[in-house]
PDB file of N, CA and C in Angstrom:
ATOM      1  N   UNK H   1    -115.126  82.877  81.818  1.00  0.00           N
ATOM      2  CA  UNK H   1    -114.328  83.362  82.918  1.00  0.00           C
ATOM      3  C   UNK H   1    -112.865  83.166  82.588  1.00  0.00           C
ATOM      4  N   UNK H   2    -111.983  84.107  82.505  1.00  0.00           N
ATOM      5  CA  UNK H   2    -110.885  84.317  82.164  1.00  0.00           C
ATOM      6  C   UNK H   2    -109.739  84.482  83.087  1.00  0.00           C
ATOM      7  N   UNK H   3    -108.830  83.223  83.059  1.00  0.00           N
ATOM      8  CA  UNK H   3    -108.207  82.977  84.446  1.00  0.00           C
ATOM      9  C   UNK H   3    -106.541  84.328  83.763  1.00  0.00           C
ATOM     10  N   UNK H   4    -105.860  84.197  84.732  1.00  0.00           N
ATOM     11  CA  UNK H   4    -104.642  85.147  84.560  1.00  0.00           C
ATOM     12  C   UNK H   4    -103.179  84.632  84.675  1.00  0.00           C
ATOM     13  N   UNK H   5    -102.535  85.020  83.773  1.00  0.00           N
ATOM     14  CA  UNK H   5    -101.119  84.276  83.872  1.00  0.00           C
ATOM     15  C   UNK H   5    -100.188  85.310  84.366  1.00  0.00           C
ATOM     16  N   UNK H   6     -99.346  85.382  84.717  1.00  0.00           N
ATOM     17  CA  UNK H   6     -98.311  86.475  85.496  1.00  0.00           C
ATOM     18  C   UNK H   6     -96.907  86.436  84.800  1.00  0.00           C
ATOM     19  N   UNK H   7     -96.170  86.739  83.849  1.00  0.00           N
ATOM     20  CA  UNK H   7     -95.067  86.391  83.650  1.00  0.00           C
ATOM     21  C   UNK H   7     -93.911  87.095  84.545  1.00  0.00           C
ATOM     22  N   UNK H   8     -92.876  86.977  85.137  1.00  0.00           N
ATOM     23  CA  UNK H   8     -92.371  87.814  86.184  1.00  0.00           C
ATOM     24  C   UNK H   8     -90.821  87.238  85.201  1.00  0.00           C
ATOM     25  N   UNK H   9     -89.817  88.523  85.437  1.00  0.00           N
ATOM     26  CA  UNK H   9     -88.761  88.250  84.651  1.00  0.00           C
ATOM     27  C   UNK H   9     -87.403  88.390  85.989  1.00  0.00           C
ATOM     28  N   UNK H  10     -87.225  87.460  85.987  1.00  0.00           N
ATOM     29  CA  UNK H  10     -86.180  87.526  86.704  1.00  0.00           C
ATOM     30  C   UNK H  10     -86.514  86.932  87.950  1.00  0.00           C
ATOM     31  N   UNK H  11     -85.836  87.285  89.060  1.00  0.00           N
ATOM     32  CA  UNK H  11     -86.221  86.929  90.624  1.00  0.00           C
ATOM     33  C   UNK H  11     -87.420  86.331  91.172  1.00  0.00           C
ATOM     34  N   UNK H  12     -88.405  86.652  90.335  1.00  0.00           N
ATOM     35  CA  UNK H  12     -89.852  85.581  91.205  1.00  0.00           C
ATOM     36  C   UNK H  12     -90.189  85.276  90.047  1.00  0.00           C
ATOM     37  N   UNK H  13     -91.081  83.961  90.461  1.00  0.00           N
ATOM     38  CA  UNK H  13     -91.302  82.961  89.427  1.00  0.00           C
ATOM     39  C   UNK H  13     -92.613  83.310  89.079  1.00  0.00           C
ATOM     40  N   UNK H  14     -92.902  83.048  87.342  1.00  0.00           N
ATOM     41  CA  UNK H  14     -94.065  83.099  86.867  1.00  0.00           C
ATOM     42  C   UNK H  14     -95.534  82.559  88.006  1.00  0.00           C
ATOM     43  N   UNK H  15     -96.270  83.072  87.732  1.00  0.00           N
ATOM     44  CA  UNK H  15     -97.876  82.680  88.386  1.00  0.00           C
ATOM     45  C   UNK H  15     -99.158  83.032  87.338  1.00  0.00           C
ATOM     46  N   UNK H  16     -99.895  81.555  87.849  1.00  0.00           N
ATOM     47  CA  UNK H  16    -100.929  80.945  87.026  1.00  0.00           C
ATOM     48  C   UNK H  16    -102.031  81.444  88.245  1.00  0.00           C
ATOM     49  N   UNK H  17    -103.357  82.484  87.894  1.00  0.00           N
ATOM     50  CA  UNK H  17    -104.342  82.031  88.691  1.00  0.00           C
ATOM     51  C   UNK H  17    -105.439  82.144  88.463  1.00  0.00           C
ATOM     52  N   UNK H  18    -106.225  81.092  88.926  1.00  0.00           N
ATOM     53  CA  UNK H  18    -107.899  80.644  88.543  1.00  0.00           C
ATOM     54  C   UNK H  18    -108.355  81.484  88.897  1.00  0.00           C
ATOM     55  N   UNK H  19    -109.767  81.849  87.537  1.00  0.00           N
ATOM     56  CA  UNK H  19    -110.738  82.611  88.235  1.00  0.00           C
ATOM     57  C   UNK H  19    -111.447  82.044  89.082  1.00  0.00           C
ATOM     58  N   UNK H  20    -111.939  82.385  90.023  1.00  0.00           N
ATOM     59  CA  UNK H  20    -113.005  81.551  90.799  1.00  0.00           C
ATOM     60  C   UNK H  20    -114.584  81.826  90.676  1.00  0.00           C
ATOM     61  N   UNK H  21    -114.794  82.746  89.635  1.00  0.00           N
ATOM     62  CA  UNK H  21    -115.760  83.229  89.407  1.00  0.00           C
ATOM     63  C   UNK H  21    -116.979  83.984  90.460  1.00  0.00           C
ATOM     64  N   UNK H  22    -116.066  84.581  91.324  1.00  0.00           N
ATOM     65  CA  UNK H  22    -117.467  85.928  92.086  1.00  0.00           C
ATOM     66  C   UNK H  22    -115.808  86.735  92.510  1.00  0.00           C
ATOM     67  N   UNK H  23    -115.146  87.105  91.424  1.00  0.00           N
ATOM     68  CA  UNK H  23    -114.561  88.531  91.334  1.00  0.00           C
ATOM     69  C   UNK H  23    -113.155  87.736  91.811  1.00  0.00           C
ATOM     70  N   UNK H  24    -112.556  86.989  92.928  1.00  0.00           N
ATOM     71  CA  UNK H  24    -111.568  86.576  93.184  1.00  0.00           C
ATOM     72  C   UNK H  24    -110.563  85.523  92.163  1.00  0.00           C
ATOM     73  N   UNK H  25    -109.511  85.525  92.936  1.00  0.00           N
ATOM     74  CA  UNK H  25    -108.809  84.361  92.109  1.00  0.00           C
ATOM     75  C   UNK H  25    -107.999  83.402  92.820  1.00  0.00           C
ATOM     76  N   UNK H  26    -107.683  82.470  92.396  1.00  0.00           N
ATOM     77  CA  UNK H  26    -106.205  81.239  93.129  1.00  0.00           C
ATOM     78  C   UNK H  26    -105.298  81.185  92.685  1.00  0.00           C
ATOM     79  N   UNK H  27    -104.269  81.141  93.200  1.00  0.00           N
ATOM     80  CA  UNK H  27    -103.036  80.879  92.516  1.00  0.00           C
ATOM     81  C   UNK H  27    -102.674  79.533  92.665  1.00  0.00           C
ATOM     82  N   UNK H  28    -102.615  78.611  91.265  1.00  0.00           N
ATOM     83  CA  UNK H  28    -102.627  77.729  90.988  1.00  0.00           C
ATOM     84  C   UNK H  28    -101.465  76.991  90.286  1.00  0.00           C
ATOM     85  N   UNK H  29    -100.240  77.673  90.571  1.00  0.00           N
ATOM     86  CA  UNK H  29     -99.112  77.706  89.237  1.00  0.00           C
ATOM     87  C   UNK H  29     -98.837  75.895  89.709  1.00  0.00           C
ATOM     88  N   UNK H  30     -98.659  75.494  90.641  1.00  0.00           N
ATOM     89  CA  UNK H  30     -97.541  74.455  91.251  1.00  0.00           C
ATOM     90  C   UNK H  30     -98.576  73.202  91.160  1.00  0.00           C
ATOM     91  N   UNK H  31     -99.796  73.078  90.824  1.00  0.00           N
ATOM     92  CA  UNK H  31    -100.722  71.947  90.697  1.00  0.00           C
ATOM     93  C   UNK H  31    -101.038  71.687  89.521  1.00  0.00           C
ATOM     94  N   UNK H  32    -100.719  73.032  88.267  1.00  0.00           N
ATOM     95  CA  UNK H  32    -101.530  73.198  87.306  1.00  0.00           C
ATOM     96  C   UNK H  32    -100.458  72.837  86.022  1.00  0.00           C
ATOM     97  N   UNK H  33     -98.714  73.372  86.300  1.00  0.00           N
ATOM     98  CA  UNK H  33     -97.937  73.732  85.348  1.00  0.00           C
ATOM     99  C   UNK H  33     -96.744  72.937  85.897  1.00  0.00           C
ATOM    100  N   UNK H  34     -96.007  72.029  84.965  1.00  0.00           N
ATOM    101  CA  UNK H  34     -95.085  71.262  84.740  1.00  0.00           C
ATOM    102  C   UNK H  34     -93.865  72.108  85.524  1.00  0.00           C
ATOM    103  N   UNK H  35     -94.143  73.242  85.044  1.00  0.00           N
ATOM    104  CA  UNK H  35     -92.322  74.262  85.249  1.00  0.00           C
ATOM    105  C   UNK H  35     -93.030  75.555  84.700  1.00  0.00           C
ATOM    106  N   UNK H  36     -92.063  76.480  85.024  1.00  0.00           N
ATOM    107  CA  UNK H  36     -92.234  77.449  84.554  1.00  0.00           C
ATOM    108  C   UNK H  36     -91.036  78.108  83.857  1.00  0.00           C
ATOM    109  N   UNK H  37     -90.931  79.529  83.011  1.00  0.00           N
ATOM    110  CA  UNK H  37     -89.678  80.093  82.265  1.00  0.00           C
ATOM    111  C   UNK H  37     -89.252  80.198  83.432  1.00  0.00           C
ATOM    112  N   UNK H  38     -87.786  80.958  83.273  1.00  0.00           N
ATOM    113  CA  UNK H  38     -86.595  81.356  84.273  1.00  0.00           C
ATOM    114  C   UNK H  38     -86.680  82.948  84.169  1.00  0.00           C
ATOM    115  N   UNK H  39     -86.622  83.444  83.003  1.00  0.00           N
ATOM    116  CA  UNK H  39     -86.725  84.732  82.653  1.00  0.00           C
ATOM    117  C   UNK H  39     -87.738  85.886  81.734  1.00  0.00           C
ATOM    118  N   UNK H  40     -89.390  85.253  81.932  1.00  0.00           N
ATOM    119  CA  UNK H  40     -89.805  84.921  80.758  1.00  0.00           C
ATOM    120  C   UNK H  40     -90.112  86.750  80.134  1.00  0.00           C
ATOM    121  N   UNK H  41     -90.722  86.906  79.217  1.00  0.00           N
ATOM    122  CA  UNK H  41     -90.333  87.978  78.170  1.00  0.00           C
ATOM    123  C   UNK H  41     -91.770  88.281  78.160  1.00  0.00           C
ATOM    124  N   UNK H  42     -92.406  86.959  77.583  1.00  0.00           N
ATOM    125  CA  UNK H  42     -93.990  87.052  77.364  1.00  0.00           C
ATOM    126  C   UNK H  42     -94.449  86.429  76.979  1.00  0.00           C
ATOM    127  N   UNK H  43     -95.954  86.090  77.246  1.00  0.00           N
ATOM    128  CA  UNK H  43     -96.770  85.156  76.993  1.00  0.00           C
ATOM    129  C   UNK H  43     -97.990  85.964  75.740  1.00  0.00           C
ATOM    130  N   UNK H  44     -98.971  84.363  75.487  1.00  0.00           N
ATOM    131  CA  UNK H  44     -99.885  84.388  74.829  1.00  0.00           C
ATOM    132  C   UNK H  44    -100.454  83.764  74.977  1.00  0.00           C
ATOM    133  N   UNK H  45    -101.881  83.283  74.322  1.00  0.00           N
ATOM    134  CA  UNK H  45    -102.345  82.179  74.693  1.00  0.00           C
ATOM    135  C   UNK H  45    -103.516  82.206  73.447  1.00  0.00           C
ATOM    136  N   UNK H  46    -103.977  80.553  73.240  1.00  0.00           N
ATOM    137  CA  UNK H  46    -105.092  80.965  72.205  1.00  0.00           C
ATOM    138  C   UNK H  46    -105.258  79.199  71.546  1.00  0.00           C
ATOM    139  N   UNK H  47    -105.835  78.541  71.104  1.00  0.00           N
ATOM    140  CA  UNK H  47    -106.058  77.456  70.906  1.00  0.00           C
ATOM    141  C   UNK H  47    -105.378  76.585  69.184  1.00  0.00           C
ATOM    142  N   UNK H  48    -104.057  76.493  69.971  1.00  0.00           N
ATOM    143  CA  UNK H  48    -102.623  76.137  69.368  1.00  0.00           C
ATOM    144  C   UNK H  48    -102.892  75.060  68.599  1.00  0.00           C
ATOM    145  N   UNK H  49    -103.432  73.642  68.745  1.00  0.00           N
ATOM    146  CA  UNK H  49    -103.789  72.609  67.964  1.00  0.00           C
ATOM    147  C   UNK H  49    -104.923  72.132  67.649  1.00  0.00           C
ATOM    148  N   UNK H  50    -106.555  73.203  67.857  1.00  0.00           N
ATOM    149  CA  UNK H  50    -106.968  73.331  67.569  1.00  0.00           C
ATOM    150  C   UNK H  50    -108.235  72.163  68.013  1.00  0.00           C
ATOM    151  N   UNK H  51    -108.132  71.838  69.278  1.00  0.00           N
ATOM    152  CA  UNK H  51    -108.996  71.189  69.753  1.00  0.00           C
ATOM    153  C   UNK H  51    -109.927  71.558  70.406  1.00  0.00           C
ATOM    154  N   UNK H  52    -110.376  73.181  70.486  1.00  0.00           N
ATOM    155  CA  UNK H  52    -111.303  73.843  71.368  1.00  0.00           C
ATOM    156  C   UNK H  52    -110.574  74.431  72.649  1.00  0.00           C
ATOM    157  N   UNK H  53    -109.145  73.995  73.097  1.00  0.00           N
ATOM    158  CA  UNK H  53    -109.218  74.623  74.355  1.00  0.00           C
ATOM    159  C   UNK H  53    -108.374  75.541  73.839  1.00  0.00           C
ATOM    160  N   UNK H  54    -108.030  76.291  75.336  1.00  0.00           N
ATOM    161  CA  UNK H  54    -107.326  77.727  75.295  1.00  0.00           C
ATOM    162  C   UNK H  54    -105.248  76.847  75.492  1.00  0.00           C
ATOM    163  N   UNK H  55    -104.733  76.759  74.843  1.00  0.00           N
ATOM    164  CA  UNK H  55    -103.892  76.811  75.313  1.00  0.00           C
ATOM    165  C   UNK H  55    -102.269  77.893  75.391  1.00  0.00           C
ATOM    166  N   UNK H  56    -101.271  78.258  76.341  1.00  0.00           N
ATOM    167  CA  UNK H  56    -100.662  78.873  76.305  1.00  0.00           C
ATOM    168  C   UNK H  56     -99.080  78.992  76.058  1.00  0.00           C
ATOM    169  N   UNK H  57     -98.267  79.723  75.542  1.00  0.00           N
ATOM    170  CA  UNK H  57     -97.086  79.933  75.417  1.00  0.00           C
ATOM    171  C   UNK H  57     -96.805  80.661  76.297  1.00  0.00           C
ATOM    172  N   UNK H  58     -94.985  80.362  76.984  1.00  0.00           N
ATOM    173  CA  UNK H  58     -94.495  81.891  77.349  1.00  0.00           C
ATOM    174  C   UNK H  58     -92.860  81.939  77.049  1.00  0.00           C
ATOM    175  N   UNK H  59     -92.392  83.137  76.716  1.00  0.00           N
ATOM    176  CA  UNK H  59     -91.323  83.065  75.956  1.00  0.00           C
ATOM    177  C   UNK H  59     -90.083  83.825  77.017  1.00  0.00           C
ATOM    178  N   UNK H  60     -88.957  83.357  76.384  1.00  0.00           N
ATOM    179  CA  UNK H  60     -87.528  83.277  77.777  1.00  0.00           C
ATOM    180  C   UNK H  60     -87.037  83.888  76.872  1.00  0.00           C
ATOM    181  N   UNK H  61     -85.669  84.827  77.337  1.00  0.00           N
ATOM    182  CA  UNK H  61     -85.016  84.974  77.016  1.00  0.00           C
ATOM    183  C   UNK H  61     -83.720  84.135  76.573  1.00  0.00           C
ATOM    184  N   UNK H  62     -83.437  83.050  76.357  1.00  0.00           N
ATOM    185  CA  UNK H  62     -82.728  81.858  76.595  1.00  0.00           C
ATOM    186  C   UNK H  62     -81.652  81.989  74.864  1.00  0.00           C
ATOM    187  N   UNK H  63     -80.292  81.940  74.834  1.00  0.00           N
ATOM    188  CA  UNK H  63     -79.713  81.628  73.769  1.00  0.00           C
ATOM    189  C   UNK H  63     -79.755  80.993  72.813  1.00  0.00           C
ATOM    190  N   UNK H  64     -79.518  80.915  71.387  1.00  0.00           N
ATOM    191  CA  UNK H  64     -80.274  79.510  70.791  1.00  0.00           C
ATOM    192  C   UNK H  64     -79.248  79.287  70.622  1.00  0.00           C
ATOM    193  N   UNK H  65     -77.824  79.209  71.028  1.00  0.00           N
ATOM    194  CA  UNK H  65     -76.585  78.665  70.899  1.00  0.00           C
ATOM    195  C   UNK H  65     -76.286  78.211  72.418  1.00  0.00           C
ATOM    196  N   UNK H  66     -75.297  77.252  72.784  1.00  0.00           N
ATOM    197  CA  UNK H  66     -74.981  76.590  74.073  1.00  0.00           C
ATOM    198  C   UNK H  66     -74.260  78.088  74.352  1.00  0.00           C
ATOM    199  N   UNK H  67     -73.149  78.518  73.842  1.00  0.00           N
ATOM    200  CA  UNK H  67     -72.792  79.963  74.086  1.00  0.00           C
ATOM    201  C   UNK H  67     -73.467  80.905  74.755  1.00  0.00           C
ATOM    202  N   UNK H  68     -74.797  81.454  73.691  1.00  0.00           N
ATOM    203  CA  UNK H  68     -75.610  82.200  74.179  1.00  0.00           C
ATOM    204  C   UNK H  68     -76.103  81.974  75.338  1.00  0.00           C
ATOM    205  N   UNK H  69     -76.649  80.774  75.692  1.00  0.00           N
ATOM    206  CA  UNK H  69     -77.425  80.634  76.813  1.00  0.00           C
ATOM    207  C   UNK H  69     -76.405  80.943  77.632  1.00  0.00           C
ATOM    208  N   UNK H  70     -75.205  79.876  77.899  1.00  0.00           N
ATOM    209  CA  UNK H  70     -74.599  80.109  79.013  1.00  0.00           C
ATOM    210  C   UNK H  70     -74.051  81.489  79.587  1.00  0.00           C
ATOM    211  N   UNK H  71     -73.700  82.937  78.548  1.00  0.00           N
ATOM    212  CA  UNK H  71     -73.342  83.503  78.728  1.00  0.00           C
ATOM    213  C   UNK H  71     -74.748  84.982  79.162  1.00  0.00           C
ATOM    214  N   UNK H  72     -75.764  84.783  78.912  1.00  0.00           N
ATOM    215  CA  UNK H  72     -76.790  85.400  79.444  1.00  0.00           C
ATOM    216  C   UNK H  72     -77.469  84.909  80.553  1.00  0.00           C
ATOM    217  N   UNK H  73     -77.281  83.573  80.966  1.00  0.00           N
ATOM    218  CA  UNK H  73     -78.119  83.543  81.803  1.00  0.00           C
ATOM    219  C   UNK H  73     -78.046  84.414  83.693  1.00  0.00           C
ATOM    220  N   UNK H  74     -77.286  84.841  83.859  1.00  0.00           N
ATOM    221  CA  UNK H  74     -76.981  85.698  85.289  1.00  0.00           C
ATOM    222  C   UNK H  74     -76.112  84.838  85.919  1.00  0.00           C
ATOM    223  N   UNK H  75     -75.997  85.587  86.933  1.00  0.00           N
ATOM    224  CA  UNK H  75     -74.863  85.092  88.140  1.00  0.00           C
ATOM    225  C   UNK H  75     -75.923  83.733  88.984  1.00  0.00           C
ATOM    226  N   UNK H  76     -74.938  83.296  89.251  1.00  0.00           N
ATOM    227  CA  UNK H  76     -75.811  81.710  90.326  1.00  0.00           C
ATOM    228  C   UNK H  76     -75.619  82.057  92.273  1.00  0.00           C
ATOM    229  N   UNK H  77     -76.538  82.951  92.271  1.00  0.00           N
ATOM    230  CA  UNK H  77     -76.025  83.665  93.907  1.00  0.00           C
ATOM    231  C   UNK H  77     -77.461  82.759  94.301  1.00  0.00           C
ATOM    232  N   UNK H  78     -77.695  83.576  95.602  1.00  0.00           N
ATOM    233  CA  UNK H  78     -79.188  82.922  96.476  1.00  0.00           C
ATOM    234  C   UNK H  78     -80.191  83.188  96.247  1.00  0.00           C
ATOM    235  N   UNK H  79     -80.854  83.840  95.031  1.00  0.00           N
ATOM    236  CA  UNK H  79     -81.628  84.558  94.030  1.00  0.00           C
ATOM    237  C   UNK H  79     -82.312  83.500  93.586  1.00  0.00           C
ATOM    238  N   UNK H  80     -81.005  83.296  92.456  1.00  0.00           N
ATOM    239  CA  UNK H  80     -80.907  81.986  91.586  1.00  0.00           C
ATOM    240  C   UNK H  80     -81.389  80.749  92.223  1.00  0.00           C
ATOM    241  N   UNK H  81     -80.839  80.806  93.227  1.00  0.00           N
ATOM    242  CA  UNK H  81     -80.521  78.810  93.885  1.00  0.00           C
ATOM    243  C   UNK H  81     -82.388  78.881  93.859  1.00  0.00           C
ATOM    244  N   UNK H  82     -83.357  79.936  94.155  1.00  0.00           N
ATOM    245  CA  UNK H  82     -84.532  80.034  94.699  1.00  0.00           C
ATOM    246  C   UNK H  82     -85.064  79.202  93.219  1.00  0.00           C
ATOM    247  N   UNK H  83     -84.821  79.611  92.058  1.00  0.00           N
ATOM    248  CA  UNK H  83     -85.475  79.635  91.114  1.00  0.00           C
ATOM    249  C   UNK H  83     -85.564  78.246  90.860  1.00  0.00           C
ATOM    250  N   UNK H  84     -84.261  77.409  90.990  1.00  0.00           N
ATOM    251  CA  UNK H  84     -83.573  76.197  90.620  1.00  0.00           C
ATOM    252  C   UNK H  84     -84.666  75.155  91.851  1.00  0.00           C
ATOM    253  N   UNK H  85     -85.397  75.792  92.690  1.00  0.00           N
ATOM    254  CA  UNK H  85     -85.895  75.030  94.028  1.00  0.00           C
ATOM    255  C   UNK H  85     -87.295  75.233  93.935  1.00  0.00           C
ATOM    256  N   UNK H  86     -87.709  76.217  93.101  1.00  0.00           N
ATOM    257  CA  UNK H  86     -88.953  76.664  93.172  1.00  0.00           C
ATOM    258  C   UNK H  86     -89.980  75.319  92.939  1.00  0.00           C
ATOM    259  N   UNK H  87     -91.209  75.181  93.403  1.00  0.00           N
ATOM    260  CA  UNK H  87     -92.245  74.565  93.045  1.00  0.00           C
ATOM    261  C   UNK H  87     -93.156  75.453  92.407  1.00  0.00           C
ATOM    262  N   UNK H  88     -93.338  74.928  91.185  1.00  0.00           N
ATOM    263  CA  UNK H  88     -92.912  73.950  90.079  1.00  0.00           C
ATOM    264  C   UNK H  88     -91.552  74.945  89.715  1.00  0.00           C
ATOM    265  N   UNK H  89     -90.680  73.414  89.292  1.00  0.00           N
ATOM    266  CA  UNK H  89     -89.209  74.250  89.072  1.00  0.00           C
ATOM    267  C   UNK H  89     -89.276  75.204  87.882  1.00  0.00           C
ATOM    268  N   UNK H  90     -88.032  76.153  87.643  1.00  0.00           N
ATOM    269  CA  UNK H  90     -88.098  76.993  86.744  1.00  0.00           C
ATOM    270  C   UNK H  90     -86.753  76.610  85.641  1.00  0.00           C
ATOM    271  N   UNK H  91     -87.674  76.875  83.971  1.00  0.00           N
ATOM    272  CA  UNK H  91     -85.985  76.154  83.604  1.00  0.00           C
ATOM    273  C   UNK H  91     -85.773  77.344  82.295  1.00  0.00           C
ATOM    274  N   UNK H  92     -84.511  78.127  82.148  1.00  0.00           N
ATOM    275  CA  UNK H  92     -84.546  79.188  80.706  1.00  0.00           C
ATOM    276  C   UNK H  92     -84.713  78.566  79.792  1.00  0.00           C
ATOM    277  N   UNK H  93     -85.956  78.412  79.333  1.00  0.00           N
ATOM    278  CA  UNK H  93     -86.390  78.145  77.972  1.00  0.00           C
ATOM    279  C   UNK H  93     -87.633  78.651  77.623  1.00  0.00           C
ATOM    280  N   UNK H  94     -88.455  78.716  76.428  1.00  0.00           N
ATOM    281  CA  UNK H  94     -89.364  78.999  76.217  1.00  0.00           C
ATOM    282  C   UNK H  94     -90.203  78.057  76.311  1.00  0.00           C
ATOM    283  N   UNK H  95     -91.503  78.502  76.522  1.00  0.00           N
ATOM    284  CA  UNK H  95     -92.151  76.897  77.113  1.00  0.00           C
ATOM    285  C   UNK H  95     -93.955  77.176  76.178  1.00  0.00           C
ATOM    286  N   UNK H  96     -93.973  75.903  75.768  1.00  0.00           N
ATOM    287  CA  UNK H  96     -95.775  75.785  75.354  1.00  0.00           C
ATOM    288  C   UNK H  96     -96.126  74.454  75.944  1.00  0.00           C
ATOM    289  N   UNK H  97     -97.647  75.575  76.530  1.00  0.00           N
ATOM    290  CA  UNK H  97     -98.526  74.252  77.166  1.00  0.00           C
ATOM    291  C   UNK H  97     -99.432  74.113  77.034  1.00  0.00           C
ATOM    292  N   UNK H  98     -99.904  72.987  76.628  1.00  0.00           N
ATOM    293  CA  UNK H  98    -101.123  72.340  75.690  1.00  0.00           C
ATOM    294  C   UNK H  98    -102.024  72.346  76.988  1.00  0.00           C
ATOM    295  N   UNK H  99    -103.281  72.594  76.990  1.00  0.00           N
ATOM    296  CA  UNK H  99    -104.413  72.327  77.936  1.00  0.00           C
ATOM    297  C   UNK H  99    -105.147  71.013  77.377  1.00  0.00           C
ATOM    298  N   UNK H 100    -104.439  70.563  77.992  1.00  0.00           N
ATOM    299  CA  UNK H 100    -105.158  68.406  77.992  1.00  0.00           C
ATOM    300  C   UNK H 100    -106.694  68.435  78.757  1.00  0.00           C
ATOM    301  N   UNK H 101    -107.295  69.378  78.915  1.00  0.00           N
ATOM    302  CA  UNK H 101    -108.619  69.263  79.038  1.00  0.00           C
ATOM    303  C   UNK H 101    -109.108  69.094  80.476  1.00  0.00           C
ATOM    304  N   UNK H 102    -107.706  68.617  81.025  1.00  0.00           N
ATOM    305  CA  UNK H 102    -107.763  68.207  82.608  1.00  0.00           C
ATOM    306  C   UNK H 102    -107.362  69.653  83.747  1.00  0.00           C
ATOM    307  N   UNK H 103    -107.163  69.601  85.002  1.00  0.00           N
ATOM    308  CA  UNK H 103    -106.423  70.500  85.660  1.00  0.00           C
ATOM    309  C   UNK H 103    -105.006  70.856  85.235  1.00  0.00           C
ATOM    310  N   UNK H 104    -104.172  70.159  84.464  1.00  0.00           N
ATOM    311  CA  UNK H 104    -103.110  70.264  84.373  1.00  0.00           C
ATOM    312  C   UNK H 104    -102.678  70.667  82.958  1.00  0.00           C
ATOM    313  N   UNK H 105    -101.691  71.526  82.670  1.00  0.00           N
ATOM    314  CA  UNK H 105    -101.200  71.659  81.426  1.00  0.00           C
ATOM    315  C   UNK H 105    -100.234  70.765  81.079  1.00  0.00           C
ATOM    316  N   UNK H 106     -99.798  70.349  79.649  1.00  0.00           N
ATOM    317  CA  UNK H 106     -98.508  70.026  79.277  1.00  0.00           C
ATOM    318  C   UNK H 106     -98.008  70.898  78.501  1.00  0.00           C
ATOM    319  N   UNK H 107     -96.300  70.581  78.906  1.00  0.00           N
ATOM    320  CA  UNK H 107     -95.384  71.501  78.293  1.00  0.00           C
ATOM    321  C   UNK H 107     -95.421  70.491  76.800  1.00  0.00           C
ATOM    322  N   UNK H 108     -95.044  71.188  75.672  1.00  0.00           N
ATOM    323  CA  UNK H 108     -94.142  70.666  74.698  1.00  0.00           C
ATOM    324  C   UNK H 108     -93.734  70.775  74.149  1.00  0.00           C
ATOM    325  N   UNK H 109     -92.822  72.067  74.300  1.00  0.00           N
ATOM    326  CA  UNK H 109     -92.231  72.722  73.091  1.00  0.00           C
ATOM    327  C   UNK H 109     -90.364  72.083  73.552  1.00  0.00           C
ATOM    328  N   UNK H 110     -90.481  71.169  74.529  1.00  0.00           N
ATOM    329  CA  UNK H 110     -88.919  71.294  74.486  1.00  0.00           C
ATOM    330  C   UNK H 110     -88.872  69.615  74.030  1.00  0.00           C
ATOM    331  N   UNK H 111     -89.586  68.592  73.391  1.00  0.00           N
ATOM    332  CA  UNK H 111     -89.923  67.534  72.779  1.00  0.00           C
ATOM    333  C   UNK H 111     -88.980  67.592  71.666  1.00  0.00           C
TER     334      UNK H 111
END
């Protein structure tokens, strides 16, 4: 059973949701995921360190210079402030999360 990730770019925040297995699903982002991207581009997913589970990436648009970032990331209006407040917060970076086997993912690509 193959749960669904949502990447949303800009204004609403990424969403994680469980299959529940008889056709429906949950949205699970804020119990399940540390944070989410700010702007994300795109995901993948597939079993990264090789311990049997599924785990996932999702990728930001984010600068790899202090420059870059600061100068792409958008205006800071009431949009923004949402993103900065969201549960689970949202941060521009690219993010990988290891499936620890439990309900919860870890991030660790910003280690």
């Amino acid at each position: 059973w193959q749960d669904l990730f949502v990447g949303n770019d800009f204004e609403f925040p990424d969403r994680l949701y469980r299959n529940n297995r008889n056709g429906t699903f949950t949205e699970v982002t804020s119990t399940v995921l540390p944070h989410t991207t700010w702007f994300s581009m795109g995901s993948d997913c597939g079993d990264i360190n090789n311990d049997g589970l599924i785990d996932f990436m999702c990728v930001d648009m984010s600068g790899t210079t202090h420059y870059k970032a600061k100068t792409t990331m958008g205006a800071m209006g009431a949009n923004t402030w949402f993103m900065q407040t969201a549960d689970p917060p949202q941060y521009m970076r690219n993010c990988l999360f290891l499936n620890t086997g439990t309900p919860r993912f870890m991030e660790v690509a910003f280690q």
